Short mmCIF file of C-alpha atoms in Angstrom, two decimals:
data_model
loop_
_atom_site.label_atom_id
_atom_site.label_comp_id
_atom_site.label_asym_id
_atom_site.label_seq_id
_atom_site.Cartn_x
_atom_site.Cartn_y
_atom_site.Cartn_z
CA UNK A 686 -28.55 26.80 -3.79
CA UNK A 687 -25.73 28.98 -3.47
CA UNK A 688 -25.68 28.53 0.47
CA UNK A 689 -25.82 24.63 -0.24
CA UNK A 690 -22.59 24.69 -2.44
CA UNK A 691 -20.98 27.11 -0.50
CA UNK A 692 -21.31 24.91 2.92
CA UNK A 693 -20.67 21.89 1.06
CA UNK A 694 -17.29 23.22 0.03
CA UNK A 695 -16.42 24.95 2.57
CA UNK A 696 -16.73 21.23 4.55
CA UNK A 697 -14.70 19.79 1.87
CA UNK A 698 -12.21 22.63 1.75
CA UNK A 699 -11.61 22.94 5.75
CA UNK A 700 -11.43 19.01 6.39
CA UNK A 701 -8.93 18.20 3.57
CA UNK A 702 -6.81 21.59 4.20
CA UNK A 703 -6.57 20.20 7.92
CA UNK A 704 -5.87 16.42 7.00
CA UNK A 705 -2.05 16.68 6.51
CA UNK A 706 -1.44 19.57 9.30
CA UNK A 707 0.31 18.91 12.21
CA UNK A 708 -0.39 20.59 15.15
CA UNK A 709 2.22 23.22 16.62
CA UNK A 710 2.76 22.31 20.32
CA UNK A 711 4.51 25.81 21.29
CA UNK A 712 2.74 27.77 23.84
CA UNK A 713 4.23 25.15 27.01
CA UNK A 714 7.12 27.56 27.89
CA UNK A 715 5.42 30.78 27.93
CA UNK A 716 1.73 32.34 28.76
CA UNK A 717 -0.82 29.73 27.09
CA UNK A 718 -4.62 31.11 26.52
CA UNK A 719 -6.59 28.28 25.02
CA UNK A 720 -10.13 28.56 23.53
CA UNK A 721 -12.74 25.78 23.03
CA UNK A 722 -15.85 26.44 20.85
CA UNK A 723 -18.94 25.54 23.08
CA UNK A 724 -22.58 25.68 21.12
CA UNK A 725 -24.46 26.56 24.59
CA UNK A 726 -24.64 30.34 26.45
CA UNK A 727 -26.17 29.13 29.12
CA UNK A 728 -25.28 30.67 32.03
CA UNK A 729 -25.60 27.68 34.40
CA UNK A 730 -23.56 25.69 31.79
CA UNK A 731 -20.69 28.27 31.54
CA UNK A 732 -20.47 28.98 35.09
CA UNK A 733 -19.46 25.64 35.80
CA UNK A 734 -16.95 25.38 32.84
CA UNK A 735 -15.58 28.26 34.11
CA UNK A 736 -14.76 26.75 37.80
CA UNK A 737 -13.28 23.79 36.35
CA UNK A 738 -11.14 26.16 34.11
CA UNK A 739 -10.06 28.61 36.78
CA UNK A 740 -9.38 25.30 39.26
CA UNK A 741 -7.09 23.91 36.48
CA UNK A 742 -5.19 27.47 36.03
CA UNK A 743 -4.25 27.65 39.35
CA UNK A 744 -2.79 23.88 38.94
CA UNK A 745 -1.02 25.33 36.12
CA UNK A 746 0.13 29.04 36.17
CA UNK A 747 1.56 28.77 32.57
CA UNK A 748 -2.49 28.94 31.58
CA UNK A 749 -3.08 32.18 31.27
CA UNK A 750 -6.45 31.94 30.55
CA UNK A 751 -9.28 29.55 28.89
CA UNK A 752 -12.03 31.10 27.28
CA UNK A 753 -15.55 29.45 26.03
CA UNK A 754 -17.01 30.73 22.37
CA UNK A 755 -20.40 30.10 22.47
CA UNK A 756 -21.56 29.15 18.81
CA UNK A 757 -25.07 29.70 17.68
CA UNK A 758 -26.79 26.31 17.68
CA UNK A 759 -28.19 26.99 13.77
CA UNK A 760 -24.82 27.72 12.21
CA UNK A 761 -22.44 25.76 14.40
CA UNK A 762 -20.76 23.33 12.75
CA UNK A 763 -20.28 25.99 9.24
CA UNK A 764 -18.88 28.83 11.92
CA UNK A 765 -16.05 26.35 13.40
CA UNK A 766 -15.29 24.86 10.06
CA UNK A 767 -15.15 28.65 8.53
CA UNK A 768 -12.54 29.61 11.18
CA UNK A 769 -10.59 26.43 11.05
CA UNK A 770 -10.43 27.16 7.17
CA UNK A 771 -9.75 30.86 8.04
CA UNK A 772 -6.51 30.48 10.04
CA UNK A 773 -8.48 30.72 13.20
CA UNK A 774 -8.90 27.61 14.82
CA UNK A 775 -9.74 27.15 18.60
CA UNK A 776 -7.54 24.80 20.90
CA UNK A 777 -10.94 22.45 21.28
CA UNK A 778 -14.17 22.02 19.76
CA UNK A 779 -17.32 20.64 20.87
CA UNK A 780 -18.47 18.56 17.82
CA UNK A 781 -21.62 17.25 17.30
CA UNK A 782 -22.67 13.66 16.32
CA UNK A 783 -23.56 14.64 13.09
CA UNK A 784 -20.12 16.15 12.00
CA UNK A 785 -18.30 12.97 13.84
CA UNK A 786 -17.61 10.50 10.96
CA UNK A 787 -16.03 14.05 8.71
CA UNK A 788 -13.55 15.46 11.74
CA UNK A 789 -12.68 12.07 13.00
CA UNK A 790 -11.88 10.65 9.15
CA UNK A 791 -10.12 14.32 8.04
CA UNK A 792 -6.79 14.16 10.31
CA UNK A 793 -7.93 17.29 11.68
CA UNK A 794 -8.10 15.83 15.02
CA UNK A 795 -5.27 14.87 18.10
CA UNK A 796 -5.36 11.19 18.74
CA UNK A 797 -6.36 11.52 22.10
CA UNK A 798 -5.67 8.04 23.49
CA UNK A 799 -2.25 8.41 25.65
CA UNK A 800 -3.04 11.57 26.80
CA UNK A 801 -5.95 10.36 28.80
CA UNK A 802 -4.87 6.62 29.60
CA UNK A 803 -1.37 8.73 31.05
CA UNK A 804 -3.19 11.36 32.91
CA UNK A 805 -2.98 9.90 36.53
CA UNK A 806 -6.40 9.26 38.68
CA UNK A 807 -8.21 9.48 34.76
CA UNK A 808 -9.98 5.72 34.86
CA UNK A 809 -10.09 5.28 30.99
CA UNK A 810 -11.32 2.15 31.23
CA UNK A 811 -14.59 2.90 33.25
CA UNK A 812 -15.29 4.56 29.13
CA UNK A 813 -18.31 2.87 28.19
CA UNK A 814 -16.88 1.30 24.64
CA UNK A 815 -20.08 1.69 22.63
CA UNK A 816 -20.09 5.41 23.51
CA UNK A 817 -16.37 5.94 21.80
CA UNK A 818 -17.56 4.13 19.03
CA UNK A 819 -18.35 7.05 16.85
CA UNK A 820 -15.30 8.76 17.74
CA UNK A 821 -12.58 6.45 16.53
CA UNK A 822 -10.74 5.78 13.58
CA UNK A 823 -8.39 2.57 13.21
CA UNK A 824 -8.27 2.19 17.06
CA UNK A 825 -7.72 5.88 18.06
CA UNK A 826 -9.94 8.04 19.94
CA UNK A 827 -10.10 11.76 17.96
CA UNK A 828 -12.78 12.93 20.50
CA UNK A 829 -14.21 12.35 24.32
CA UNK A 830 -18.07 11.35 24.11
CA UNK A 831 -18.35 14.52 26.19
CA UNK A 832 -22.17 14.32 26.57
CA UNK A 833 -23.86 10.80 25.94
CA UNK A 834 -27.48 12.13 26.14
CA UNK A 835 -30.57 10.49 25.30
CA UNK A 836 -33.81 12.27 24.35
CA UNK A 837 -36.71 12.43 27.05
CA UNK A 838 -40.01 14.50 26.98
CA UNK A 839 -39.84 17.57 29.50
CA UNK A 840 -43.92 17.89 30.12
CA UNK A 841 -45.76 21.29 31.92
CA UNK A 842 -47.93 19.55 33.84
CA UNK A 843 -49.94 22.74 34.25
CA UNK A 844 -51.42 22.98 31.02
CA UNK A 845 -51.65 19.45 30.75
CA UNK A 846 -54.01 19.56 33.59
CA UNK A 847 -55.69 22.58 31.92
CA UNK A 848 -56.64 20.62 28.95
CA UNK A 849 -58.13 17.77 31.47
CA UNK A 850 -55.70 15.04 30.39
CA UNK A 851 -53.90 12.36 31.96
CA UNK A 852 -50.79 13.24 33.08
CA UNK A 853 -48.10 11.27 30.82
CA UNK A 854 -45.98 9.80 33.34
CA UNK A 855 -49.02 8.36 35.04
CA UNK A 856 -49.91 7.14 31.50
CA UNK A 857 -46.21 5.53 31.26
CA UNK A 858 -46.86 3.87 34.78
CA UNK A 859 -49.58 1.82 33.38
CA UNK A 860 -47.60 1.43 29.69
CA UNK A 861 -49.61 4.00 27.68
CA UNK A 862 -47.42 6.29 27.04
CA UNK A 863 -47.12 6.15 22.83
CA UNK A 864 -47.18 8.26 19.98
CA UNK A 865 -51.19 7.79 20.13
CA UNK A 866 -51.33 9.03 23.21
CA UNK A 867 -48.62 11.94 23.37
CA UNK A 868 -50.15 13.74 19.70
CA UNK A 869 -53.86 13.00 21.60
CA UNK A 870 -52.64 15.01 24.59
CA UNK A 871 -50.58 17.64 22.89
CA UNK A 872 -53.79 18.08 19.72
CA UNK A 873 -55.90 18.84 23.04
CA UNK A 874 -53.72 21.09 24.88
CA UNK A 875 -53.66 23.91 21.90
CA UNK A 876 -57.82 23.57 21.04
CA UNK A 877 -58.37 24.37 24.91
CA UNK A 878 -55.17 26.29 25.46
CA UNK A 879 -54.70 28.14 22.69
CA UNK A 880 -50.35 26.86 23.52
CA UNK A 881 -48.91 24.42 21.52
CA UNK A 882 -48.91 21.01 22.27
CA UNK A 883 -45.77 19.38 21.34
CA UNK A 884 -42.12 20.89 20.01
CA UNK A 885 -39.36 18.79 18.98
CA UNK A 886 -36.69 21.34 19.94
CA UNK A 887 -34.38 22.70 17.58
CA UNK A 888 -35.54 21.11 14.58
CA UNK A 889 -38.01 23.61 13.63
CA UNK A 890 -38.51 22.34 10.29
CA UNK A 891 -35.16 22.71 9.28
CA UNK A 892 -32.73 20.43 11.63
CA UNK A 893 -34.72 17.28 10.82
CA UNK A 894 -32.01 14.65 12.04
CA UNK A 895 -34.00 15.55 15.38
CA UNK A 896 -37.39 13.79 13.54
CA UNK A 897 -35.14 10.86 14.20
CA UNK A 898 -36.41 11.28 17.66
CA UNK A 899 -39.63 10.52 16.04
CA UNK A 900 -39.22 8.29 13.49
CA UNK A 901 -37.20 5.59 15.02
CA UNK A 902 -40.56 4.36 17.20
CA UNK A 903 -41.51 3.08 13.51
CA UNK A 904 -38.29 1.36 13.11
CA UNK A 905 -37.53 3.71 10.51
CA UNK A 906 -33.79 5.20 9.23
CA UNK A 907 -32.55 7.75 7.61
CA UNK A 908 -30.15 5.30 6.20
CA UNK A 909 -28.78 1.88 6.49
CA UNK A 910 -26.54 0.93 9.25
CA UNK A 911 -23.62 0.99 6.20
CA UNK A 912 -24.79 4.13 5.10
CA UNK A 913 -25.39 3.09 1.82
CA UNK A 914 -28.73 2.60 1.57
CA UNK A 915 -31.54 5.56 1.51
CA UNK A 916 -34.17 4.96 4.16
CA UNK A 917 -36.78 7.89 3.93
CA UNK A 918 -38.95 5.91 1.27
CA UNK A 919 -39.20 2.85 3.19
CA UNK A 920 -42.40 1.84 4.37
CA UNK A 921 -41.40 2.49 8.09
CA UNK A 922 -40.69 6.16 7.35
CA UNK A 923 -43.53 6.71 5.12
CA UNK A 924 -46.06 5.43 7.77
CA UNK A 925 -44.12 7.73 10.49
CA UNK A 926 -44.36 11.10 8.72
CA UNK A 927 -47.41 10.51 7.92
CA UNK A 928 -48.68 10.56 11.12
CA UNK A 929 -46.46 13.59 11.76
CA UNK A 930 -48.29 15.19 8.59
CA UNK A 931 -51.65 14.60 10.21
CA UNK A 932 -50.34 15.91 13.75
CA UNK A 933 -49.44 19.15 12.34
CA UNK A 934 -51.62 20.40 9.34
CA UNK A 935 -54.85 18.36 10.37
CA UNK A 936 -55.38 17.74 14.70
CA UNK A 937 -52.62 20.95 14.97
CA UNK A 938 -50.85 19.42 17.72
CA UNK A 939 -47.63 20.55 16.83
CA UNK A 940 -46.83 24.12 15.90
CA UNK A 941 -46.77 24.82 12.02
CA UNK A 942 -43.95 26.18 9.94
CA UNK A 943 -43.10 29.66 10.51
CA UNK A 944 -44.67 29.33 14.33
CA UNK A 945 -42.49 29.33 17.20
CA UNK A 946 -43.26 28.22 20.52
CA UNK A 947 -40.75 27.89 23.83
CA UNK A 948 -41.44 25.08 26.32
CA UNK A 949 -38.90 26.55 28.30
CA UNK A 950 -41.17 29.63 28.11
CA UNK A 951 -44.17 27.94 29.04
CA UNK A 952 -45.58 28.15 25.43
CA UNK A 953 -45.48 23.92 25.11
CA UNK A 954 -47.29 21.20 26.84
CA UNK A 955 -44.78 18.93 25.88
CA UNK A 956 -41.29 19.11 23.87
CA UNK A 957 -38.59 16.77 22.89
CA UNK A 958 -34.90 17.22 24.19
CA UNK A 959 -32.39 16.38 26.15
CA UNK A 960 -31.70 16.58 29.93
CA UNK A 961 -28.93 19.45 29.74
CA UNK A 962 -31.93 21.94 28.81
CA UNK A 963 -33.36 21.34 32.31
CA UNK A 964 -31.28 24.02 33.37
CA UNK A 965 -33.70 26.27 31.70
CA UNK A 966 -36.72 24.99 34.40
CA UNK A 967 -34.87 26.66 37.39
CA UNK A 968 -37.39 29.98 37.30
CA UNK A 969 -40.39 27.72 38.70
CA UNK A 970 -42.65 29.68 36.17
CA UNK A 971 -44.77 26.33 35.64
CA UNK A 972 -44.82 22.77 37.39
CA UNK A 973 -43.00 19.93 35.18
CA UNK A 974 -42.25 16.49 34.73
CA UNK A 975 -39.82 14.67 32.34
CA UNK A 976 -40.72 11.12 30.67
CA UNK A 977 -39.29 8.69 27.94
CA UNK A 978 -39.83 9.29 24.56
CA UNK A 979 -43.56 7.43 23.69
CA UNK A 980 -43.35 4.15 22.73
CA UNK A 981 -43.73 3.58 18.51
CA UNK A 982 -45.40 0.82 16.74
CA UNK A 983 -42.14 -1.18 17.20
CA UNK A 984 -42.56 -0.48 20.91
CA UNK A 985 -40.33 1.36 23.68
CA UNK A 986 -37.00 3.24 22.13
CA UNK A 987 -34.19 5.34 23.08
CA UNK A 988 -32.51 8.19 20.88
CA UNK A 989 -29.04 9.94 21.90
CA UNK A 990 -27.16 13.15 20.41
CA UNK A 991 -23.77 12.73 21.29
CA UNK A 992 -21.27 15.85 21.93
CA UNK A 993 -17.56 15.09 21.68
CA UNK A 994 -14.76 17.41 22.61
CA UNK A 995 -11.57 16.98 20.62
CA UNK A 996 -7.94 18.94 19.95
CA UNK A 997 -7.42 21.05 16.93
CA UNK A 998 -4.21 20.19 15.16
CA UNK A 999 -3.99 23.29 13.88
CA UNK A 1000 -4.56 25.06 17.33
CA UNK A 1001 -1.65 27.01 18.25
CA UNK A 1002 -1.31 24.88 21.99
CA UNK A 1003 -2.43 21.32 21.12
CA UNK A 1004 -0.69 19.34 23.81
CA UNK A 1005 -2.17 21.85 26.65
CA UNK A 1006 -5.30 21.71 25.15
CA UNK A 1007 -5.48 17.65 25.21
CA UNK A 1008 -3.82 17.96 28.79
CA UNK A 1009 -6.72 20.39 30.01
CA UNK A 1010 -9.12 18.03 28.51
CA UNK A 1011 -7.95 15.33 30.52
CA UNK A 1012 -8.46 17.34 33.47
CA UNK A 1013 -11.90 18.58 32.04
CA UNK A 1014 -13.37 15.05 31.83
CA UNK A 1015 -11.66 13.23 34.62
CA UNK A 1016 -13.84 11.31 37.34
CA UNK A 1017 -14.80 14.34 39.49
CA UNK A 1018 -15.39 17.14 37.05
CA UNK A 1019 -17.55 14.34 34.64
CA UNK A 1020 -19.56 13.80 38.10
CA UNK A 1021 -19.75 17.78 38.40
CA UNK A 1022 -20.97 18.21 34.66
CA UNK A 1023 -23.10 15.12 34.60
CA UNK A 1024 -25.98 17.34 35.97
CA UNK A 1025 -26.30 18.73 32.21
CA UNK A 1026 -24.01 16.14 30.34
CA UNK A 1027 -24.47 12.48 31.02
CA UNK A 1028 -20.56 11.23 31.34
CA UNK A 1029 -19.74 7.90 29.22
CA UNK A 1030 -18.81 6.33 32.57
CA UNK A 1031 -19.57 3.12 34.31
CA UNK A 1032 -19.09 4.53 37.52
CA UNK A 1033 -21.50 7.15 37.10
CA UNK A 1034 -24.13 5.84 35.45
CA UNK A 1035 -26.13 4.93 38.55
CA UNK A 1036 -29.64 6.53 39.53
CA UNK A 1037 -28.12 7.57 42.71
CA UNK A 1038 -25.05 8.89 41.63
CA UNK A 1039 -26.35 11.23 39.19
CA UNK A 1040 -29.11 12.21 41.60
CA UNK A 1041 -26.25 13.99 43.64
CA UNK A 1042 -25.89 16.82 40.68
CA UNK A 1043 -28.86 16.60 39.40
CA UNK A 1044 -31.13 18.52 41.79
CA UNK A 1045 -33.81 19.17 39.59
CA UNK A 1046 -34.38 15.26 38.43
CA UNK A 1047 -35.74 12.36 40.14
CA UNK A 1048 -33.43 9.22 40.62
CA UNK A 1049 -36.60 7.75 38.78
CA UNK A 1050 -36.14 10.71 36.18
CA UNK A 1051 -32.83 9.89 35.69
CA UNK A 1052 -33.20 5.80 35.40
CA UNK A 1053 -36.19 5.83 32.88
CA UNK A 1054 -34.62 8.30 30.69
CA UNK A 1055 -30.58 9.14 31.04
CA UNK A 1056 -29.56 5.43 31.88
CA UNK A 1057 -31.69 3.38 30.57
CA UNK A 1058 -31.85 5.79 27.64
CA UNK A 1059 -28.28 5.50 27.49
CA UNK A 1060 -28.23 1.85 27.78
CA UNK A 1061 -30.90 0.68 24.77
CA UNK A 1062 -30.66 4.10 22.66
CA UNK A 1063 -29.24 4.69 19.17
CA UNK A 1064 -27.31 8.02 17.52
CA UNK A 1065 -28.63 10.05 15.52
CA UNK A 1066 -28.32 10.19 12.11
CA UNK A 1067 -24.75 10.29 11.00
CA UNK A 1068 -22.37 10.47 7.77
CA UNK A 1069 -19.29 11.21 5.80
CA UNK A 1070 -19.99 14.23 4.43
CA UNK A 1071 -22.63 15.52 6.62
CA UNK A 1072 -22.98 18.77 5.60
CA UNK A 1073 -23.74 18.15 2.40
CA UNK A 1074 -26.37 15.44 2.80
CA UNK A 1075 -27.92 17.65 5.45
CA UNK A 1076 -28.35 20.31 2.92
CA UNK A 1077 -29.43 17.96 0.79
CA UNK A 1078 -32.01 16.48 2.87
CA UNK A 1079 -33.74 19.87 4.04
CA UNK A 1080 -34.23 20.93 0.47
CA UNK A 1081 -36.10 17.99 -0.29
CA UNK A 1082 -38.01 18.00 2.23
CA UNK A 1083 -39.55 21.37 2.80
CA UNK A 1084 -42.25 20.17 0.13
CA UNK A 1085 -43.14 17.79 2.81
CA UNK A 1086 -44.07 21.14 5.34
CA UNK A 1087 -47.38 21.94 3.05
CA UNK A 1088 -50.92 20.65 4.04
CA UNK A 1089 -51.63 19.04 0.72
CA UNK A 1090 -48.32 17.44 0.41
CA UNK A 1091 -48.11 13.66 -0.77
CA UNK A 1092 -45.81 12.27 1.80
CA UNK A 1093 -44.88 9.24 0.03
CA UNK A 1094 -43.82 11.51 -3.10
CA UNK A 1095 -42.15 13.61 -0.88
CA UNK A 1096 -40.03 10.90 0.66
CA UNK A 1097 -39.45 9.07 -2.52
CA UNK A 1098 -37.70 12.64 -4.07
CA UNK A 1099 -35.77 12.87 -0.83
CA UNK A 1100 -33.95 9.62 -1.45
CA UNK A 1101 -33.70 10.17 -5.31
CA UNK A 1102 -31.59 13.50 -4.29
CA UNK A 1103 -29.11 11.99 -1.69
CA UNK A 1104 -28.96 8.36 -3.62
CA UNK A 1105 -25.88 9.70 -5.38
CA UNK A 1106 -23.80 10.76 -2.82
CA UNK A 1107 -24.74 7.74 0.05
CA UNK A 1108 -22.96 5.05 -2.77
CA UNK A 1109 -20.00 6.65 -2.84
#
């Protein structure tokens, strides 16, 4: 409880402290060393930050340097709000969709708009609109829709032949590829493996906005589209986690709580991400395949996490940082990082042209999952005060992690809890 009230005010605090503070421009006449918060260490990731950072430098020998502080994935959001609120803050943050509606309604944010549309060669208006969407406020743009990535399967195809099943992108080819299907496959995997059949990465039963990777192919929400309206005891979610319940306590296709098991590590037959962990497949350890997400009872669907990358007002160098970001997300460096972070550009969103940086996908890869993912997919879950609700969420669910749990109990307490706060 303590930990609850301490994150929810600590939001509250940080995001109304930054609200009225302007940011202090200084920094252009002398040495400049700007920071950005980053939640990823992976090497492949940061060595191609750092060549479009030590490319700019040279274009701008008042840079003395740009560093990346790599957050842990867990405690993200709580770590850049605590050093925002500490004095602290870094020149740009990577903020995730979840945290989008609280930095982009706080003020703690540069309008980012003129910046970009001034910065020569930039092509603002290849920006896919519905991508900015989440990111705007009264017709400004607070962050760049850095990485607009949907959720695909990655699949070892190793231990999927192991447990004599179908392989699922032969399954999708002849439109059997569903929920059925994927818990069969991944419930068969660990009784002839002894490795666990399917992972929805990083929720392990705590993150569970990444169920909505789940869920939605029931047609279920976490909330109404207004936000104002709890979801989680609706029929559609009931039925969903439900099945989920089954899959882990009862056919054991997915690991249980307190059991950890790396894909990446060739632990999984199957596990639910996004296409900038393919970076992670590079070793060859195992052969591998990557598929849409199974089709629900409503049919085919498409889930994206969004990353955007905004200015800190109350960074010390605000207008280099915005003028760096520019350069970080123009037309060629987007193409460069599109092999991990699918760009919110027109121009790049073909098969072919993300086939040129992304080595390790198919252009078929890349078509069934990143663009038409892209294309037909909704965000996850996302609110004003995030942090909170999230809090609020997990607590009432972790009854639902027990085999004997009544799910529709469960569900009903989870929307009793966050009622409260979604009518405000």
């Amino acid at each position: 409880m303590r930990k609850r009230v301490a994150a929810a005010a600590l939001a509250a605090a940080v995001l109304a402290g930054t609200a009225a503070c302007g940011g202090d421009d200084a920094g252009s006449d002398g040495p400049v060393s700007l920071r950005m918060t980053i939640w990823s260490s992976n090497e492949a990731h940061l060595k191609l930050f750092n060549e479009i950072a030590e490319a700019y430098r040279a274009e701008h020998p008042n840079v003395a340097s740009i560093t990346y502080d790599s957050l842990p994935l867990e405690t993200y959001t709580t770590t850049l709000t605590t050093q925002i609120a500490g004095g602290n803050p870094p020149d740009l943050a990577w903020l995730f969709e979840n945290s989008a509606p609280d930095f982009v309604s706080s003020g703690a944010l540069v309008p980012l708009d003129d910046t970009l549309k001034d910065t020569a060669g930039y092509e603002y208006d290849s920006l896919v609109p519905a991508a900015l969407k989440l990111w705007q406020r009264d017709g400004q743009l607070y962050a760049y829709p850095f990485s607009t990535s949907p959720f695909g399967v990655f699949v070892n195809t190793d231990l999927v032949a192991a447990a004599g099943k179908q392989n699922p992108a032969e399954l999708a080819a002849a439109g059997k590829w569903d929920w059925t299907a994927a818990l069969d496959l991944a419930t068969a995997v660990n009784a002839k493996t002894g490795k666990a059949g399917l992972v929805v990465r990083d929720w392990d039963y705590k993150a569970w906005d990444n169920l909505s990777t789940v869920w939605t192919g029931w047609g279920a929400q976490a909330w109404s589209d207004d936000g104002k309206t709890c979801g989680f005891d609706a029929p559609e979610m009931v039925e969903a986690m439900t099945v989920l319940h089954k899959a882990i306590f009862v056919d054991k296709a997915l690991p249980g709580p307190g059991t950890a098991a790396d894909f990446f590590a060739g632990e999984a037959a199957l596990t639910v991400t996004q296409i900038s962990r393919a970076a992670l497949l590079q070793d060859g350890k195992f052969k591998w395949d990557l598929v849409p997400l199974p089709a629900g009872p409503k049919g085919p669907y498409a889930v994206i996490g969004q990353g955007g990358i905004g200015v800190l007002k109350r960074g010390e160098n605000a207008e280099v940082a915005a003028d760096f970001l520019a350069y970080l997300t123009n037309p060629a460096n987007s193409a460069k990082l599109a092999q991990f972070f699918p760009p919110p550009r027109t121009t790049l969103l073909t098969a072919d042209t993300l086939a040129k940086t992304n080595p390790l996908l198919s252009p078929e890869q890349l078509q069934s999952v990143v663009i038409d993912g892209i294309t037909q997919g909704v965000v996850k879950p996302n609110h004003t005060g995030q942090a909170e609700l999230n809090q609020a969420v997990r607590a009432a669910l972790d009854p639902l992690w027990k085999p004997d749990a009544d799910v529709k109990a469960v569900l009903g307490a989870v929307c009793a809890s966050i009622a409260p706060q979604l009518a405000k």
